Amino acid sequence: MNLTITSVPRAESIRDQQFSSAALTEVRWYAAYTSSRCEKRVAAELKHLSIESFLPLYSSVRRWRDRRVKLELPLFPSYVFVHLPLFERLRVLRVPGVVRLVGFSKTPVPLPDDEIARIRTILHDQIRVEPHPYLTVGKRVRIKTGPMEGLEGIIVRRKNKLRFVVTVELIQRAVAVEIDGIEIESVSHSN
């Protein structure tokens, strides 16, 4: 009886074979899905590990019986964005509170850089922003002037005010900004 012993490849290397070497080494933005209410703790741990991350927050005033409190809440509950090459994903997945990187069929999918840039632009200019239900249809517009010039989104009306809704397609979440008095133009996308 002749036995041949072969080495069994590690599970990590098998999974890495499904990605091209360029996809593994290119630094991209990914959405890390976290346990409920763990976003700030995850972001702090990522910072401690020197992993670039982005946790967009918004201010909300909550009224309790005896006082009002201003809270900083995640704009996208249960999500923290990480900027890294895919081969370093295990460093993120080992952080307590991180459930997975968002993707399809267990394959993390990068976010378009322009989606992160749009959110950063809105937050950088300290414009009042808040979560909004995710929209797939509506009138697409581009802002022509002001600090958000060039941003594209969907326009909706709420209580006689115009709101500019910016979506993050991969995680199917959206944020809204009031834009009364800002000049906009229609955008037509041909597919």
CSV table of C-alpha atoms in Angstrom, one decimal:
chain,number,residue,atom,x,y,z
A,1,MET,CA,0.0,0.0,0.0
A,2,ASN,CA,1.5,3.3,-1.2
A,3,LEU,CA,0.3,6.4,0.7
A,4,THR,CA,1.0,9.9,-0.6
A,5,ILE,CA,0.8,12.8,1.8
A,6,THR,CA,-0.1,16.1,0.4
A,7,SER,CA,-0.3,19.4,2.2
A,8,VAL,CA,-3.7,20.9,2.7
A,9,PRO,CA,-3.8,24.6,1.9
A,10,ARG,CA,-4.9,27.0,4.6
A,11,ALA,CA,-8.5,28.2,4.5
A,12,GLU,CA,-7.3,31.8,4.2
A,13,SER,CA,-5.2,31.2,1.2
A,14,ILE,CA,-8.0,29.3,-0.5
A,15,ARG,CA,-10.3,32.3,0.0
A,16,ASP,CA,-7.6,34.7,-1.2
A,17,GLN,CA,-7.3,32.8,-4.5
A,18,GLN,CA,-10.8,34.0,-5.5
A,19,PHE,CA,-9.5,37.6,-5.6
A,20,SER,CA,-7.1,39.0,-8.2
A,21,SER,CA,-3.7,40.3,-6.8
A,22,ALA,CA,-4.7,43.8,-7.8
A,23,ALA,CA,-8.0,43.6,-5.8
A,24,LEU,CA,-6.1,42.3,-2.8
A,25,THR,CA,-3.5,45.1,-2.7
A,26,GLU,CA,-5.5,48.1,-3.9
A,27,VAL,CA,-6.6,50.4,-1.0
A,28,ARG,CA,-10.4,50.8,-1.2
A,29,TRP,CA,-13.3,51.8,1.1
A,30,TYR,CA,-15.4,48.9,2.5
A,31,ALA,CA,-18.4,49.0,4.8
A,32,ALA,CA,-17.9,47.0,8.0
A,33,TYR,CA,-21.2,45.8,9.5
A,34,THR,CA,-21.1,46.0,13.3
A,35,SER,CA,-23.1,44.7,16.2
A,36,SER,CA,-25.9,47.0,17.2
A,37,ARG,CA,-24.7,50.1,19.0
A,38,CYS,CA,-21.0,49.2,18.7
A,39,GLU,CA,-20.0,51.7,16.0
A,40,LYS,CA,-18.1,54.1,18.2
A,41,ARG,CA,-16.3,51.3,20.0
A,42,VAL,CA,-15.3,49.7,16.7
A,43,ALA,CA,-14.1,53.0,15.3
A,44,ALA,CA,-12.0,53.6,18.4
A,45,GLU,CA,-10.4,50.1,18.2
A,46,LEU,CA,-9.7,50.6,14.4
A,47,LYS,CA,-8.0,53.9,15.2
A,48,HIS,CA,-5.9,52.1,17.9
A,49,LEU,CA,-4.9,49.5,15.3
A,50,SER,CA,-3.9,52.3,12.9
A,51,ILE,CA,-6.6,51.2,10.4
A,52,GLU,CA,-8.1,54.2,8.6
A,53,SER,CA,-11.8,54.3,9.3
A,54,PHE,CA,-14.7,56.7,8.9
A,55,LEU,CA,-17.7,56.8,11.2
A,56,PRO,CA,-20.1,59.6,10.1
A,57,LEU,CA,-22.0,61.1,13.0
A,58,TYR,CA,-24.8,63.6,13.3
A,59,SER,CA,-26.1,65.7,16.2
A,60,SER,CA,-29.5,65.0,17.7
A,61,VAL,CA,-31.2,66.6,20.6
A,62,ARG,CA,-33.2,64.1,22.8
A,63,ARG,CA,-35.7,65.2,25.3
A,64,TRP,CA,-36.0,63.4,28.6
A,65,ARG,CA,-38.3,64.2,31.5
A,66,ASP,CA,-35.8,66.4,33.3
A,67,ARG,CA,-33.4,67.6,30.6
A,68,ARG,CA,-32.4,67.9,27.0
A,69,VAL,CA,-29.3,66.1,25.8
A,70,LYS,CA,-27.3,66.6,22.6
A,71,LEU,CA,-26.1,63.2,21.3
A,72,GLU,CA,-23.7,62.3,18.5
A,73,LEU,CA,-25.3,59.4,16.7
A,74,PRO,CA,-24.1,57.2,13.8
A,75,LEU,CA,-25.5,58.5,10.5
A,76,PHE,CA,-25.5,54.9,9.3
A,77,PRO,CA,-26.4,52.7,12.3
A,78,SER,CA,-24.4,49.4,12.4
A,79,TYR,CA,-21.8,50.6,9.8
A,80,VAL,CA,-18.2,51.8,10.0
A,81,PHE,CA,-16.3,52.5,6.8
A,82,VAL,CA,-12.7,51.2,6.5
A,83,HIS,CA,-10.0,52.1,4.0
A,84,LEU,CA,-7.6,49.3,3.4
A,85,PRO,CA,-6.3,46.7,0.9
A,86,LEU,CA,-8.5,43.6,0.9
A,87,PHE,CA,-5.6,41.4,2.1
A,88,GLU,CA,-5.8,43.2,5.5
A,89,ARG,CA,-9.5,42.4,6.0
A,90,LEU,CA,-8.8,39.9,8.8
A,91,ARG,CA,-7.4,42.7,10.9
A,92,VAL,CA,-10.8,44.4,10.7
A,93,LEU,CA,-12.8,41.2,11.2
A,94,ARG,CA,-10.9,40.4,14.4
A,95,VAL,CA,-12.0,43.7,16.0
A,96,PRO,CA,-14.7,43.0,18.6
A,97,GLY,CA,-18.1,44.2,17.4
A,98,VAL,CA,-17.3,43.7,13.7
A,99,VAL,CA,-19.6,41.1,12.1
A,100,ARG,CA,-18.5,41.2,8.5
A,101,LEU,CA,-17.4,43.3,5.6
A,102,VAL,CA,-20.4,44.0,3.4
A,103,GLY,CA,-20.5,42.2,0.0
A,104,PHE,CA,-22.1,39.5,-2.0
A,105,SER,CA,-21.6,35.7,-1.5
A,106,LYS,CA,-19.1,36.3,1.3
A,107,THR,CA,-17.0,38.5,-1.0
A,108,PRO,CA,-16.4,42.0,0.3
A,109,VAL,CA,-17.4,44.7,-2.3
A,110,PRO,CA,-15.6,48.1,-2.2
A,111,LEU,CA,-17.6,51.3,-2.1
A,112,PRO,CA,-17.2,53.9,-4.8
A,113,ASP,CA,-14.8,56.6,-3.6
A,114,ASP,CA,-17.3,59.3,-4.7
A,115,GLU,CA,-19.9,58.0,-2.2
A,116,ILE,CA,-17.6,58.4,0.7
A,117,ALA,CA,-16.4,61.8,-0.7
A,118,ARG,CA,-20.0,63.1,-0.9
A,119,ILE,CA,-20.7,62.2,2.7
A,120,ARG,CA,-17.4,63.7,3.9
A,121,THR,CA,-18.2,66.9,2.0
A,122,ILE,CA,-21.6,67.2,3.6
A,123,LEU,CA,-20.2,66.6,7.1
A,124,HIS,CA,-17.1,68.8,6.6
A,125,ASP,CA,-19.2,71.8,5.8
A,126,GLN,CA,-21.2,71.3,9.0
A,127,ILE,CA,-24.5,71.2,7.2
A,128,ARG,CA,-27.4,69.8,9.2
A,129,VAL,CA,-27.7,66.2,8.1
A,130,GLU,CA,-29.8,63.3,9.3
A,131,PRO,CA,-30.7,59.7,8.3
A,132,HIS,CA,-33.3,59.3,5.6
A,133,PRO,CA,-35.2,56.3,4.2
A,134,TYR,CA,-33.3,54.8,1.3
A,135,LEU,CA,-34.6,56.0,-2.1
A,136,THR,CA,-34.2,54.2,-5.5
A,137,VAL,CA,-36.4,56.5,-7.5
A,138,GLY,CA,-36.9,60.3,-7.7
A,139,LYS,CA,-35.7,63.3,-9.5
A,140,ARG,CA,-31.9,63.2,-9.7
A,141,VAL,CA,-30.3,66.6,-9.3
A,142,ARG,CA,-26.9,68.2,-9.0
A,143,ILE,CA,-26.1,71.2,-6.7
A,144,LYS,CA,-24.8,74.1,-8.8
A,145,THR,CA,-23.5,76.4,-6.1
A,146,GLY,CA,-22.3,76.6,-2.5
A,147,PRO,CA,-20.2,74.2,-0.3
A,148,MET,CA,-21.9,71.1,-1.8
A,149,GLU,CA,-21.4,72.2,-5.4
A,150,GLY,CA,-21.2,69.2,-7.8
A,151,LEU,CA,-22.9,66.7,-5.5
A,152,GLU,CA,-25.6,64.6,-7.0
A,153,GLY,CA,-28.6,63.1,-5.3
A,154,ILE,CA,-32.4,62.9,-5.2
A,155,ILE,CA,-34.6,65.8,-4.4
A,156,VAL,CA,-37.7,65.4,-2.2
A,157,ARG,CA,-40.1,67.8,-0.6
A,158,ARG,CA,-40.9,67.7,3.1
A,159,LYS,CA,-43.0,70.2,4.9
A,160,ASN,CA,-42.7,72.7,2.1
A,161,LYS,CA,-38.9,72.5,2.2
A,162,LEU,CA,-36.6,70.8,-0.3
A,163,ARG,CA,-34.4,68.0,0.9
A,164,PHE,CA,-31.3,66.7,-0.9
A,165,VAL,CA,-31.0,62.9,-0.4
A,166,VAL,CA,-27.6,61.2,-0.8
A,167,THR,CA,-27.6,57.4,-1.0
A,168,VAL,CA,-25.0,54.8,-0.3
A,169,GLU,CA,-26.0,52.0,-2.7
A,170,LEU,CA,-24.1,49.1,-1.2
A,171,ILE,CA,-25.6,49.4,2.3
A,172,GLN,CA,-28.9,50.8,1.0
A,173,ARG,CA,-28.9,53.7,3.4
A,174,ALA,CA,-29.4,57.4,2.8
A,175,VAL,CA,-28.9,60.8,4.4
A,176,ALA,CA,-30.8,64.1,3.8
A,177,VAL,CA,-29.9,67.7,3.9
A,178,GLU,CA,-32.2,70.7,3.6
A,179,ILE,CA,-31.3,72.8,0.6
A,180,ASP,CA,-33.9,75.6,0.4
A,181,GLY,CA,-32.3,78.5,-1.6
A,182,ILE,CA,-29.6,76.4,-3.2
A,183,GLU,CA,-29.4,76.3,-6.9
A,184,ILE,CA,-29.8,72.9,-8.5
A,185,GLU,CA,-30.0,71.4,-11.9
A,186,SER,CA,-31.5,68.2,-13.3
A,187,VAL,CA,-29.2,65.2,-14.0
A,188,SER,CA,-30.0,62.6,-16.6
A,189,HIS,CA,-28.1,59.3,-16.4
A,190,SER,CA,-28.0,57.1,-19.5
A,191,ASN,CA,-27.4,53.5,-18.8
